[in-house]
mmCIF file of C-alpha atoms in Angstrom:
data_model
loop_
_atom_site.group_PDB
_atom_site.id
_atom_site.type_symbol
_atom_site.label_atom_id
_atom_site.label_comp_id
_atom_site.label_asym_id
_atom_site.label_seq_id
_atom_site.Cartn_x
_atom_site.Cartn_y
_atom_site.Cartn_z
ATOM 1 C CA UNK S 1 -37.792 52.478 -17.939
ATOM 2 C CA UNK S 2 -39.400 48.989 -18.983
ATOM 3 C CA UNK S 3 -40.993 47.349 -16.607
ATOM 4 C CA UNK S 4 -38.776 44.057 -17.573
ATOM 5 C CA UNK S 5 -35.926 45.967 -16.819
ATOM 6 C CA UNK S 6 -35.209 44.253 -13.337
ATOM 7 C CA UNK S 7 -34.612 40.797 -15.417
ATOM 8 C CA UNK S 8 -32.924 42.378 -18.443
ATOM 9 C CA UNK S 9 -30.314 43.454 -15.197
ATOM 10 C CA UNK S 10 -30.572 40.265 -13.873
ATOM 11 C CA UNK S 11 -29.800 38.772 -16.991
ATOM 12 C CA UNK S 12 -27.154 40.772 -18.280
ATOM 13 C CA UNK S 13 -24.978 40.463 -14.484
ATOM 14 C CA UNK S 14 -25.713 36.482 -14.130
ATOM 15 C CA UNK S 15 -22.518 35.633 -16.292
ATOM 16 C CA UNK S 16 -23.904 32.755 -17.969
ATOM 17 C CA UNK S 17 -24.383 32.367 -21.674
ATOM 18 C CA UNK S 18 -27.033 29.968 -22.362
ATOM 19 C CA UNK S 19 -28.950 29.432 -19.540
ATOM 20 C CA UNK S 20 -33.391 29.074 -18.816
ATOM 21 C CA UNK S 21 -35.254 30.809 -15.936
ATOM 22 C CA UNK S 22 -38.707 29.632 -15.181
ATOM 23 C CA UNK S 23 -42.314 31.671 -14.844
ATOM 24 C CA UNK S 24 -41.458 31.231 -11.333
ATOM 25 C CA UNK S 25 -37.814 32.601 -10.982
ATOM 26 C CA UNK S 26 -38.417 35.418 -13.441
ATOM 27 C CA UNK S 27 -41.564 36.113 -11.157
ATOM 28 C CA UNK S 28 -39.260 36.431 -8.206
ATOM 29 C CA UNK S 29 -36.915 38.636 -10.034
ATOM 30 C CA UNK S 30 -39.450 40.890 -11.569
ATOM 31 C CA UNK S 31 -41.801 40.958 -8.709
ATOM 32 C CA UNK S 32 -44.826 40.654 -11.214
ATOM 33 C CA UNK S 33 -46.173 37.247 -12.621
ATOM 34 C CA UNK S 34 -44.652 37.264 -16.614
ATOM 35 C CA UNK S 35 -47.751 37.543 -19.161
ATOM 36 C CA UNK S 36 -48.306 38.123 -22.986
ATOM 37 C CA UNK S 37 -46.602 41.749 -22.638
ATOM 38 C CA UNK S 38 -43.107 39.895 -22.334
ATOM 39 C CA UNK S 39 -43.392 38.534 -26.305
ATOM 40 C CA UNK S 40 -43.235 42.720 -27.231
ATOM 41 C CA UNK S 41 -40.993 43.301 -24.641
ATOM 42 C CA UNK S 42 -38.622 41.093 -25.181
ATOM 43 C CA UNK S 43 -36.888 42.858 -28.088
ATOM 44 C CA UNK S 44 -35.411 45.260 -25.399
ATOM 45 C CA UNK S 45 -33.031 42.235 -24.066
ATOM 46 C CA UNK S 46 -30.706 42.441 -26.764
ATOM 47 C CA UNK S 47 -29.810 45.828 -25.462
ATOM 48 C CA UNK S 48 -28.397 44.197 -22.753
ATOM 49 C CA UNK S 49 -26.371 41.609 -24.707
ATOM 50 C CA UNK S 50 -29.185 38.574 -24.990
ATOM 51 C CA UNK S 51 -31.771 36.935 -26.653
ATOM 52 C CA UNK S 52 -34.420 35.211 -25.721
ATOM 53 C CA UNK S 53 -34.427 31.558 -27.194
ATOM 54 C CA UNK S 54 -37.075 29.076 -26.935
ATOM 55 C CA UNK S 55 -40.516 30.185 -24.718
ATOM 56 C CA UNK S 56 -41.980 26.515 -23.240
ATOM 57 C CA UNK S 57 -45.130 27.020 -22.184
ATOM 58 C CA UNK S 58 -45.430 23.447 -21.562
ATOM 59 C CA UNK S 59 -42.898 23.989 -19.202
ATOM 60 C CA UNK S 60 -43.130 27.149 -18.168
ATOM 61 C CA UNK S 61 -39.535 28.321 -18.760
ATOM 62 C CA UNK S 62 -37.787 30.743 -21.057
ATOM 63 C CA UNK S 63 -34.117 29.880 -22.587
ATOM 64 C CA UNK S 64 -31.864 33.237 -22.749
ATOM 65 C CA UNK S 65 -28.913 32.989 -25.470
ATOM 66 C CA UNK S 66 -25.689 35.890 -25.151
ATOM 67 C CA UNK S 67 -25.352 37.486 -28.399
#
């Protein structure tokens, strides 16, 4: 089990195609602050039917795309 599999569920059952979560909300859906492990980890989304877009870490948000 990945330990980003909470917000690959999250993602996958939210019904919306194009959509950004922040540090913040994926925090709360996680339960663990995001950090550098998400960039390798984040291959594992499209598994689930996503991608991950743009990362702003100006912003501190993360855009999701549906495949």
């Amino acid at each position: 089990m990945s330990k980003y599999e909470p917000l690959w569920n999250w993602i996958k059952k939210n019904g919306t195609e194009n959509f950004s979560l922040s540090f913040d909300e994926m925090e709360k859906i996680e339960g663990f602050p995001i950090d550098h492990s998400f960039l390798t980890f984040k291959k594992e989304l499209s598994e689930y039917g996503f991608k991950v877009g743009k990362i702003s870490l100006k912003e501190k948000t993360v855009a999701f795309e549906k495949n």
